[in-house]
XYZ file of C-alpha atoms in Angstrom:
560
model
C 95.761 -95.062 156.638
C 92.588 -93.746 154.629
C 91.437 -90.308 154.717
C 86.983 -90.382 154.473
C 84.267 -88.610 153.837
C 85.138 -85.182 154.957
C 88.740 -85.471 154.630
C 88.741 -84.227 151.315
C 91.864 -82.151 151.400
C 95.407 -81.902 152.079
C 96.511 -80.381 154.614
C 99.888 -78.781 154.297
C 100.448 -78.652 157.840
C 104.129 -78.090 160.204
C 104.971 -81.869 159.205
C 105.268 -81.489 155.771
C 108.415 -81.914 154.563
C 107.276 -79.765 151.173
C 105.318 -77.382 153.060
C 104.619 -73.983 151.253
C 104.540 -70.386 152.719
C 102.603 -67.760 152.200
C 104.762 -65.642 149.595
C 107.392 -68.331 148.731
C 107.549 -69.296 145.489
C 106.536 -72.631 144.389
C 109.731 -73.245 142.733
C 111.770 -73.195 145.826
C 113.097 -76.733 146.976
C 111.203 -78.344 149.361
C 111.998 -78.103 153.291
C 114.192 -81.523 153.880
C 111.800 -84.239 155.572
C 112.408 -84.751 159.453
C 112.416 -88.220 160.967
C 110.011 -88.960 163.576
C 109.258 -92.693 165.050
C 108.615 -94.168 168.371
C 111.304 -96.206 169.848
C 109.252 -99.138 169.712
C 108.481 -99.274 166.455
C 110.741 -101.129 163.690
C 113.124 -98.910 161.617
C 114.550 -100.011 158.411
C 117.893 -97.877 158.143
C 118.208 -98.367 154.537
C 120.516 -96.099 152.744
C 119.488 -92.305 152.809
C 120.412 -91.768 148.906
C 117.798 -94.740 148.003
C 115.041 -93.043 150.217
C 115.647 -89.961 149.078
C 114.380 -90.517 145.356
C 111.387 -93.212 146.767
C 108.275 -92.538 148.577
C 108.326 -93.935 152.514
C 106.681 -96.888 153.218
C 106.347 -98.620 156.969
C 109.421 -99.668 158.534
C 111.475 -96.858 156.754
C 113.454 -94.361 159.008
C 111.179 -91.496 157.698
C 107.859 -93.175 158.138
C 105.587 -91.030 160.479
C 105.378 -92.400 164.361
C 102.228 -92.803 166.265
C 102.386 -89.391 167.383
C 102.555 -88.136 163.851
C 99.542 -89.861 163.174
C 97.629 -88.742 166.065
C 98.817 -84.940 164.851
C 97.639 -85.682 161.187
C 94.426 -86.797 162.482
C 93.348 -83.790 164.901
C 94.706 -81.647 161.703
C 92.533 -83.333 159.393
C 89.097 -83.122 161.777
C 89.167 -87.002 162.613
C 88.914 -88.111 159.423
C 92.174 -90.829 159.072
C 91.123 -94.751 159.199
C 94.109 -97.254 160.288
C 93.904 -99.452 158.014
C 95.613 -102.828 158.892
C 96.020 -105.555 156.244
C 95.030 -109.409 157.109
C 98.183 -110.365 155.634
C 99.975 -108.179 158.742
C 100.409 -111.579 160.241
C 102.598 -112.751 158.215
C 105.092 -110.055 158.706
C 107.939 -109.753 161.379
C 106.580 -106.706 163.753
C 103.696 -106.403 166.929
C 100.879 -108.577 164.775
C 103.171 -111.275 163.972
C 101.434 -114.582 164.051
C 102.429 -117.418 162.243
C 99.316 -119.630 162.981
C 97.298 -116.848 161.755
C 99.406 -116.337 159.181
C 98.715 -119.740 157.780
C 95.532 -120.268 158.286
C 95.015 -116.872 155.900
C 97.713 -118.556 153.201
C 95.738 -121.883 152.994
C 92.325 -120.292 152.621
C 93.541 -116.760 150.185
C 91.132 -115.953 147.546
C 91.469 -112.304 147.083
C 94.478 -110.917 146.761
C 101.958 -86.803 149.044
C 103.584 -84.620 150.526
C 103.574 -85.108 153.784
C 106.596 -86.221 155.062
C 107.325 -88.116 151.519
C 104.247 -90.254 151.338
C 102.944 -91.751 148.575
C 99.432 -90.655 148.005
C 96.266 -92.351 146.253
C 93.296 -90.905 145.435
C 90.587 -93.697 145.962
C 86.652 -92.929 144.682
C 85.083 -96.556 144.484
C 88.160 -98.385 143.473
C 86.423 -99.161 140.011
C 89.507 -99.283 138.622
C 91.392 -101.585 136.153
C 94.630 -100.416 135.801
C 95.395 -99.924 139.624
C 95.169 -96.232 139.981
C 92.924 -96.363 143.210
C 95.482 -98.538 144.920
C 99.504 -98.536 146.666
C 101.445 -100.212 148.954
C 101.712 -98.079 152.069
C 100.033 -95.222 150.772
C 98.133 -92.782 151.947
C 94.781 -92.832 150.854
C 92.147 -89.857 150.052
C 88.755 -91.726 150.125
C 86.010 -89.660 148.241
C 83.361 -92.287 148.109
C 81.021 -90.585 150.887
C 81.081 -87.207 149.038
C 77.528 -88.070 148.029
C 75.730 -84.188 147.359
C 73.483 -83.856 144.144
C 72.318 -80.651 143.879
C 70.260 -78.933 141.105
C 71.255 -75.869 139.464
C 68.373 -75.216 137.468
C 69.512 -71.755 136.279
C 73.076 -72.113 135.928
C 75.214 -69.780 133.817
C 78.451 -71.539 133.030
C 81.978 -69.347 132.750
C 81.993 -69.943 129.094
C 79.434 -70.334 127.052
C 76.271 -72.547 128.288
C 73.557 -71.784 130.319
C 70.668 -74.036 131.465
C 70.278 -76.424 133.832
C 72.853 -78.598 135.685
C 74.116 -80.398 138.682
C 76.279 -80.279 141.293
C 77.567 -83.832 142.285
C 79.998 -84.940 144.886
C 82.980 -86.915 144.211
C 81.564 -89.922 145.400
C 78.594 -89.744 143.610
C 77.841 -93.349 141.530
C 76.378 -93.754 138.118
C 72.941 -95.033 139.297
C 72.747 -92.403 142.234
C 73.619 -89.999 139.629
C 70.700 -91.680 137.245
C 68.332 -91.495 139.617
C 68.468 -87.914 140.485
C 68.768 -86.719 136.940
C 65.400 -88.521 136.048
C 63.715 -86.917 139.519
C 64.651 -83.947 138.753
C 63.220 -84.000 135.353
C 66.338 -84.477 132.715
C 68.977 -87.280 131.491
C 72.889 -87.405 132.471
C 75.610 -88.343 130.616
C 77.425 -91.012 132.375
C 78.745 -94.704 131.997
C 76.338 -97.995 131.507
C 77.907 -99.813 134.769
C 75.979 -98.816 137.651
C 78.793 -98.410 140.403
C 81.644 -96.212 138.943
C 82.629 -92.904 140.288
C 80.858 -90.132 138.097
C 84.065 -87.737 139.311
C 86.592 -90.003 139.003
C 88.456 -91.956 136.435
C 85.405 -91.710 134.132
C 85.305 -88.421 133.503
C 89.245 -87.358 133.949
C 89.639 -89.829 130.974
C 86.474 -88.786 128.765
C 83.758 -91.236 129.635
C 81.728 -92.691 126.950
C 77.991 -93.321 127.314
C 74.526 -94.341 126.239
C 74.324 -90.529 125.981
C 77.789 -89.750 124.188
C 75.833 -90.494 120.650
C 73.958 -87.006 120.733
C 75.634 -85.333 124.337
C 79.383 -86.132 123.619
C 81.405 -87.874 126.218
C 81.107 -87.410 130.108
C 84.313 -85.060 129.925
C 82.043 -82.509 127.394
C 79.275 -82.225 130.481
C 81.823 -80.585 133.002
C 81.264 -76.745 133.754
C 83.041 -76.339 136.670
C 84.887 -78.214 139.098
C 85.970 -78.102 143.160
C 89.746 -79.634 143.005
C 92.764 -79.399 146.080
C 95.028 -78.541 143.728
C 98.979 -80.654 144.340
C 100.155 -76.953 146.748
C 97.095 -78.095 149.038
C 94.698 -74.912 147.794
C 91.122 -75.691 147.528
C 90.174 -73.809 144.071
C 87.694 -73.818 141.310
C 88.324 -74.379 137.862
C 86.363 -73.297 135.273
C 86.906 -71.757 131.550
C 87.930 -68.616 133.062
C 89.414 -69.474 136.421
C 92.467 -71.809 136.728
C 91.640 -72.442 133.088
C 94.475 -75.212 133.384
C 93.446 -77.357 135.420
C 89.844 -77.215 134.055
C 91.412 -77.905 130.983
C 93.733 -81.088 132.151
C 90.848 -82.641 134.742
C 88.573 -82.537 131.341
C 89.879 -85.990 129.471
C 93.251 -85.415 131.129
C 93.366 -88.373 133.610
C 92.394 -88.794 137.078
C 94.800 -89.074 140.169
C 97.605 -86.795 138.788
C 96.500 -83.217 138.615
C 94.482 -82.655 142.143
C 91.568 -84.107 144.196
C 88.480 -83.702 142.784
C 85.840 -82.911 145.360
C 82.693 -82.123 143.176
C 81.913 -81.195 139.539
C 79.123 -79.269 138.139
C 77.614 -80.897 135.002
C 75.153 -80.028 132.397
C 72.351 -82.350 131.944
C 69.825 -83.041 129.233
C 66.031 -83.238 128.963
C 64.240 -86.516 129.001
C 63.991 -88.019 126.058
C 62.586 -91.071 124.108
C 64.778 -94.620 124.096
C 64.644 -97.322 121.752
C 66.374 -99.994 120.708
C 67.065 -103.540 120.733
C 68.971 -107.113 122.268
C 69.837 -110.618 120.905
C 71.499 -113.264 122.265
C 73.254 -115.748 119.861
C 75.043 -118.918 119.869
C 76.256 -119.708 116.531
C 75.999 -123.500 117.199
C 72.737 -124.317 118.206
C 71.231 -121.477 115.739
C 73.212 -123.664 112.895
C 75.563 -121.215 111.504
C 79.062 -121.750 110.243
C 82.074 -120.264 110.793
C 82.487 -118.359 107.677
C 78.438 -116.963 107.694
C 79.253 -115.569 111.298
C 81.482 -113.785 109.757
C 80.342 -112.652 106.628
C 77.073 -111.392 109.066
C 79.950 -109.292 110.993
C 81.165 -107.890 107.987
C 77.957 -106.530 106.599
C 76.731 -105.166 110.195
C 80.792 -103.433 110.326
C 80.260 -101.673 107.168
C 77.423 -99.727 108.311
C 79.333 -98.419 111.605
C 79.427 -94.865 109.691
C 75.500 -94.875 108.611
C 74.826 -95.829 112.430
C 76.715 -93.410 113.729
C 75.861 -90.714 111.841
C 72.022 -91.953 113.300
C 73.565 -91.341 116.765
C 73.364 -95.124 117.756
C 75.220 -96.366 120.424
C 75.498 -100.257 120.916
C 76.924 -102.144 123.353
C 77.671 -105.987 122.241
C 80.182 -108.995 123.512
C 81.833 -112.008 121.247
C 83.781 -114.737 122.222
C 84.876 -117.580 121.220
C 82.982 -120.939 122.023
C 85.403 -123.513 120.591
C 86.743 -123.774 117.083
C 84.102 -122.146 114.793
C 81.739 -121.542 117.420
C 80.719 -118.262 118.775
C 78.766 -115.952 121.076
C 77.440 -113.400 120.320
C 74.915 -110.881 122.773
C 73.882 -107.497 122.166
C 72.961 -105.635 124.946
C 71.626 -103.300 124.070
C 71.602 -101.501 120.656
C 69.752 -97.954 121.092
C 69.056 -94.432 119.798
C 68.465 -91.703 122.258
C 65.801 -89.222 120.922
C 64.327 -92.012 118.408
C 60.901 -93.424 118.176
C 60.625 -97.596 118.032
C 58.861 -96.994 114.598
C 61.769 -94.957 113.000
C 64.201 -96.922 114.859
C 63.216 -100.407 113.047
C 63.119 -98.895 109.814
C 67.004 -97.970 110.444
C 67.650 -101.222 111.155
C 65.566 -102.759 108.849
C 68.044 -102.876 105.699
C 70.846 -104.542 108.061
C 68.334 -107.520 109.483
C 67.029 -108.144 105.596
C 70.286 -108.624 104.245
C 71.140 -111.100 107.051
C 68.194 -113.322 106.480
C 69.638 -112.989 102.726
C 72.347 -114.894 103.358
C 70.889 -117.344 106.193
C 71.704 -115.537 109.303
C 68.894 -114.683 111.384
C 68.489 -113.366 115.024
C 65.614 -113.196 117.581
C 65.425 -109.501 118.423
C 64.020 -108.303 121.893
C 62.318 -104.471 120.611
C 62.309 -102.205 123.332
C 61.282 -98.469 123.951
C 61.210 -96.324 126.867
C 59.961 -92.806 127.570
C 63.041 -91.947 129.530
C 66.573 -93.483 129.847
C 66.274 -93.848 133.584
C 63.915 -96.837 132.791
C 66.253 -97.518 130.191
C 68.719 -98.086 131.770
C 67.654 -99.861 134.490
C 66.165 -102.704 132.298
C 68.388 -103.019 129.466
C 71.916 -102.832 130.989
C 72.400 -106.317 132.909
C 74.512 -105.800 136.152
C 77.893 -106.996 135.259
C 81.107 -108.309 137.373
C 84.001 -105.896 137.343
C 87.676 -107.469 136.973
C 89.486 -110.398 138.023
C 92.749 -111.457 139.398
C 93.575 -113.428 136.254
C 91.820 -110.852 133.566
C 93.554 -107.695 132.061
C 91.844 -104.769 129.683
C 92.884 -103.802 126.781
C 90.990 -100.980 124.159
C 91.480 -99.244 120.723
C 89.616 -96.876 119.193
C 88.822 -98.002 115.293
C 88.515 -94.498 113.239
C 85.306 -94.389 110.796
C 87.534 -94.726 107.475
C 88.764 -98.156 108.891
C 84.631 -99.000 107.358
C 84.430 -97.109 105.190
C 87.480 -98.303 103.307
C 86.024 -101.731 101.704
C 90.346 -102.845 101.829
C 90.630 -101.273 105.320
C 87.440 -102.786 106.502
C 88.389 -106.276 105.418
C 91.857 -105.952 106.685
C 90.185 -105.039 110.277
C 87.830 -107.874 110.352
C 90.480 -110.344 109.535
C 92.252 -109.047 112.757
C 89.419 -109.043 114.930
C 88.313 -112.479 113.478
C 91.931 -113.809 114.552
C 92.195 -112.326 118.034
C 88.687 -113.403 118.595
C 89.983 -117.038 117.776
C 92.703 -116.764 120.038
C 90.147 -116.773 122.790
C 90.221 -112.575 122.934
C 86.727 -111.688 124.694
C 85.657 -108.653 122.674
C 83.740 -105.761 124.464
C 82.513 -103.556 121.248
C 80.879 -100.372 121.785
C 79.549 -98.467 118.635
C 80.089 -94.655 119.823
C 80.662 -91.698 117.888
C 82.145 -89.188 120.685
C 82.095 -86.142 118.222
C 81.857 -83.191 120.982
C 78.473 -81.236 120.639
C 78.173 -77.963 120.157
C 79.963 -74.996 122.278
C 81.687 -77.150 124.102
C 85.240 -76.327 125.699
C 88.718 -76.998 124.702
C 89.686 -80.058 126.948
C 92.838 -82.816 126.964
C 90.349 -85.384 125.703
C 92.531 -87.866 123.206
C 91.553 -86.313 120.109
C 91.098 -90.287 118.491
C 87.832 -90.109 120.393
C 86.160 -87.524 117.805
C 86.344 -89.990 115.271
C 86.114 -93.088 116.173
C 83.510 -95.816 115.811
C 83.379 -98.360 118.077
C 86.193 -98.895 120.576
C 87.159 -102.669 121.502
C 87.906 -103.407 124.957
C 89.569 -106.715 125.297
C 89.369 -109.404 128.329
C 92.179 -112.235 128.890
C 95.764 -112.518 131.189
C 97.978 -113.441 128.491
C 99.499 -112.142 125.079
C 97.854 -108.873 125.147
C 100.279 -106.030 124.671
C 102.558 -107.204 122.229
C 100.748 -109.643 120.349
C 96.936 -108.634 120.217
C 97.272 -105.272 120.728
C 99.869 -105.054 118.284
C 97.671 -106.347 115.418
C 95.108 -103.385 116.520
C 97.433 -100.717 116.224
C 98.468 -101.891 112.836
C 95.357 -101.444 111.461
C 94.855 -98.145 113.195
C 98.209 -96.795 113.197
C 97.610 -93.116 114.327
C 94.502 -94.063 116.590
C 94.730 -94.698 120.331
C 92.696 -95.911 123.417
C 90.276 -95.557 126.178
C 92.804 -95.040 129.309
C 90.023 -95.887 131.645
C 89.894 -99.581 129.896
C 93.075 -100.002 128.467
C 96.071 -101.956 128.837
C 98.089 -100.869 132.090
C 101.624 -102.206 130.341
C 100.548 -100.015 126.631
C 104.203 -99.358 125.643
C 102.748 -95.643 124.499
C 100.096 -94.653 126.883
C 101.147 -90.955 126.405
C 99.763 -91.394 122.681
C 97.428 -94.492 122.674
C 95.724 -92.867 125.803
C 96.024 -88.959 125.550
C 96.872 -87.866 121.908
C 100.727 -87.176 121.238
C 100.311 -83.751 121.300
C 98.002 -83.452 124.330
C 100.328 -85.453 126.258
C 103.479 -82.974 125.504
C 100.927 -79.854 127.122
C 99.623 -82.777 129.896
C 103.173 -83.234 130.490
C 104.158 -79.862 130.777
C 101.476 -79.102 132.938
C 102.114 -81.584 134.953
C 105.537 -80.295 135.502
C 104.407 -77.238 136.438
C 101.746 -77.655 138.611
C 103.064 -80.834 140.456
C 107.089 -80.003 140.261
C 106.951 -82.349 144.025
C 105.461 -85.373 142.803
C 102.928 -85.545 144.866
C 100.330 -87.290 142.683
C 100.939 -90.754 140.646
C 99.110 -93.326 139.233
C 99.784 -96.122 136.751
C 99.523 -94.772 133.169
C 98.756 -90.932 134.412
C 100.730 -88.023 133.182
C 104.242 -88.158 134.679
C 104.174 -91.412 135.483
C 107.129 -92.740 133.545
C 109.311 -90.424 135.449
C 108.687 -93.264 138.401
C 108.995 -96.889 138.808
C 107.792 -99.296 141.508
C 110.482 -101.412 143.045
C 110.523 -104.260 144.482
C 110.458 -104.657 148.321
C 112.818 -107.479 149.157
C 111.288 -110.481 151.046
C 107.133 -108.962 149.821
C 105.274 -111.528 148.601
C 107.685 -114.019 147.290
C 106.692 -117.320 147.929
C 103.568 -116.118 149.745
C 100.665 -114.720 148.364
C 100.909 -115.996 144.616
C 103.713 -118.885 144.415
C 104.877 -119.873 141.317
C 102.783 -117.316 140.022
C 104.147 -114.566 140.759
C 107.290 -114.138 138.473
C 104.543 -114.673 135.383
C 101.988 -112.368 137.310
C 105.056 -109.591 137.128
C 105.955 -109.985 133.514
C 102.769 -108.213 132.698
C 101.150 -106.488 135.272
C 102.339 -103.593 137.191
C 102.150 -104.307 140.644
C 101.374 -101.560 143.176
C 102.978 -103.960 146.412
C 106.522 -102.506 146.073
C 108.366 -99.407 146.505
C 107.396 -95.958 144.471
C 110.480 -94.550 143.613
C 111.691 -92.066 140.995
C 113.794 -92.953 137.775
């Protein structure tokens, strides 16, 4: 089942098995589920003290009837889909069919509260480390929450006032775009056009074209409309439910509430410029060594660009032994004439041609970043079955220090080799001014550029593992990291944001309602296997390799 579009709430209704009274405490235990089924559907009479520590799934004794259903819907206004699965043929129950059932095998190419369910909050499902997904789950849709509205006037609970907008939760980076640069000003949001503005991407931080001069996507939040985990509908700003505003701010998404809109400051339109390359080191002639001797000199000026509020956007891989790629795309300045911003570059393209390396560059400017945007930031393909993410933040004194600097080249140089597709962004996310205290992972104020990496294999403990040698006390990007990060509580919050995350988390979800891979709390569950689900079917021999390094969302969610 889905909940859409309006459905942007939870009800805490007489079938809750948590439900919460009007002058009860919070604290109190929860009211002991009740089991309700239709005689003609399939009960699983597992054992009570298993169920008791796991979310329900279907075919469990506590898994809601038909009637249920039907009462959940009227209670919600309508709003619950019924979702059924192709692979439901394959399964013993009413939709059994094993023709069916083959036919899909042979042709595969794409793989709460109430009354105990387990409960995923789904935006766009631009997600890489599975958050927006779970085996019989309950799902809280937000994609049609669509409203822009602007604020010109607005007067924030803290500090700012000027203008802003009000955007849905379902609001997308290029609907979001488009009505920034109608209405006169520039957002702060992501390069890829289809990610949820209100979901992941801010709850985590959310870097962008902007972040050089504006800070990260997190910095831009004034207020925000969140069902909190009791089922209130409340508003969280600096001075109310100060919090929540404070965990939903670089926090995480899909642990703390359901975000139903956010009000965010924007920024006046402003000059572009900037540049793109492509370049493959074979045919332009270049050896192994130059490439990265080029790399090196363009590294050590990460600190200079920064401090010139760059923000560039490149990807390397390997092409065969010796042989690379190499694209920018693109490398800008907000706020920066072309004039001023060749004459930046200038020094870095002259001591290339110094040594033999030379590019083509593609010069670009644009009166607004709307335009931008729109022709400089190629649509891209988001994940694959057989590709996993991976980021770390590099701090500035890993180039400043000539030892440090050479010490992290060598490592990228040798991942990179290893057939490691490197994602590098040059940000500085230094907050701007008068901004408010949020659980943003404090390694984003001073890093340089953070390295998302692409591949199925040897990630976590042997890639990874030569990043965070050479940035011991730095962390990552949660929204692009690795999903099986041994410590996501410090690589993706900050050590000591994650013991006030967790604590808050504690306290204002003591049921459990909300999980999510890698969110706050989330090592106090595990997901268990469901005997008999997809062995042998869906992924074959694959599937025992698939599991060594992936969490999968297809089983059970139970607590430790």
């Amino acid at each position: 089942m889905k909940t859409p579009i309006s459905a942007t709430f939870v009800p805490m209704g007489i079938f809750s098995p948590r439900k919460i009274q009007k002058g009860i405490p919070r604290t109190r235990k929860p009211y002991p589920a009740v089991p309700v089924a239709d005689e003609n559907e399939a009960l699983d009479r597992r054992a009570l003290s298993a169920l008791a520590k796991c979310k329900s799934m279907p075919g469990d004794l506590l898994w809601p009837g038909k009637l249920v259903w039907k009462v959940f819907d009227l209670l919600t206004g309508g709003a619950l889909i019924k979702t059924v699965p192709f692979g439901a043929v394959c399964f013993p129950g009413e939709r059994y069919d094993a023709n069916e059932c083959s036919r899909i095998v042979d042709n595969w190419t794409n793989s709460d509260t109430h009354l105990n369910l387990r409960l995923v909050i789904r935006n766009t499902g631009h997600d890489f480390l599975g958050k927006s997904t779970g085996a019989g789950s309950l799902n809280i849709w937000t994609h049609h929450l669509k409203n822009i509205e602007l604020l010109k006037d607005y007067k924030s609970a803290g500090s700012y006032s000027g203008p802003a907008l009000k955007v849905g939760a379902g609001v997308q980076v290029f609907e979001l775009y488009k009505a920034a640069n109608k209405y006169g000003y520039t957002a702060v949001v992501g390069e890829c056009r289809t990610v949820g503005v209100a979901g992941g991407f801010t709850a985590m931080g959310g870097h962008s074209p902007m972040s050089p001069i504006a800070g990260l996507g997190s910095d831009q939040v004034l207020s925000v409309d969140i069902v909190a985990p009791d089922g209130r509908f409340i508003t969280a700003n600096e001075k109310q439910n100060a919090e929540i505003f404070w965990t939903v701010r670089g926090g995480g998404g899909a642990t703390f509430g359901i975000v139903t809109s956010l009000t965010v400051r924007v920024w006046p339109k402003m000059t572009f410029s900037g540049v793109t390359w492509s370049l493959s080191s074979e045919e332009a002639g270049i050896s192994k060594d130059l490439f990265w001797e080029a790399m090196r000199i363009y590294w050590a000026k990460f600190p200079e660009y920064n401090d010139n509020h760059t923000y560039g956007y490149s990807t390397l891989f390997s092409a065969g032994p010796g042989k690379y790629l190499w694209s920018m795309k693109p490398w800008l300045v907000p706020s920066m004439e072309l004039p001023e911003f060749k004459a930046m570059v200038s020094p870095l393209f002259k001591e290339w041609k110094e040594i033999g390396f030379e590019i083509e560059p593609e010069w670009f400017t644009h009166d607004n970043f709307y335009d931008t945007w729109k022709n400089h930031f190629p649509t891209e393909s988001v994940g694959a079955s057989t590709v996993r993410t991976a980021s770390r933040l590099i701090p500035r004194k890993n180039f400043e220090d000539v030892e440090l600097l050479n010490k992290t080249m060598d490592t990228v140089q040798s991942i990179v080799e290893d057939g490691f597709v490197l994602i590098q962004y040059n940000i500085n996310g230094a907050a701007p001014k008068n901004v408010a205290s949020s659980a943003l992972n404090p390694a984003w104020r001073d890093a340089s550029p953070a390295e998302i990496l692409a591949t199925n294999k040897k990630i976590t403990n042997d890639w990874m593992e030569r990043l965070r040698e050479v940035t011991p006390r730095s962390g990552g990007y949660g929204n692009e990291g690795d999903v099986m990060e041994p410590n996501f509580g410090q690589a993706f919050y900050g050590s000591e944001n994650y013991k006030r995350l967790y604590a808050l988390k504690k306290k204002l979800d003591p049921w459990g309602v909300f999980y999510a891979p890698t969110a706050v709390g989330s090592e106090d569950w595990e997901i268990v296997k469901v005997p008999g689900l997809l062995d042998g079917l869906l992924y074959g021999d694959l599937l025992e390799t698939l599991s060594s390094w992936l969490t999968l969302q297809t089983g059970r969610l139970c607590r430790k």
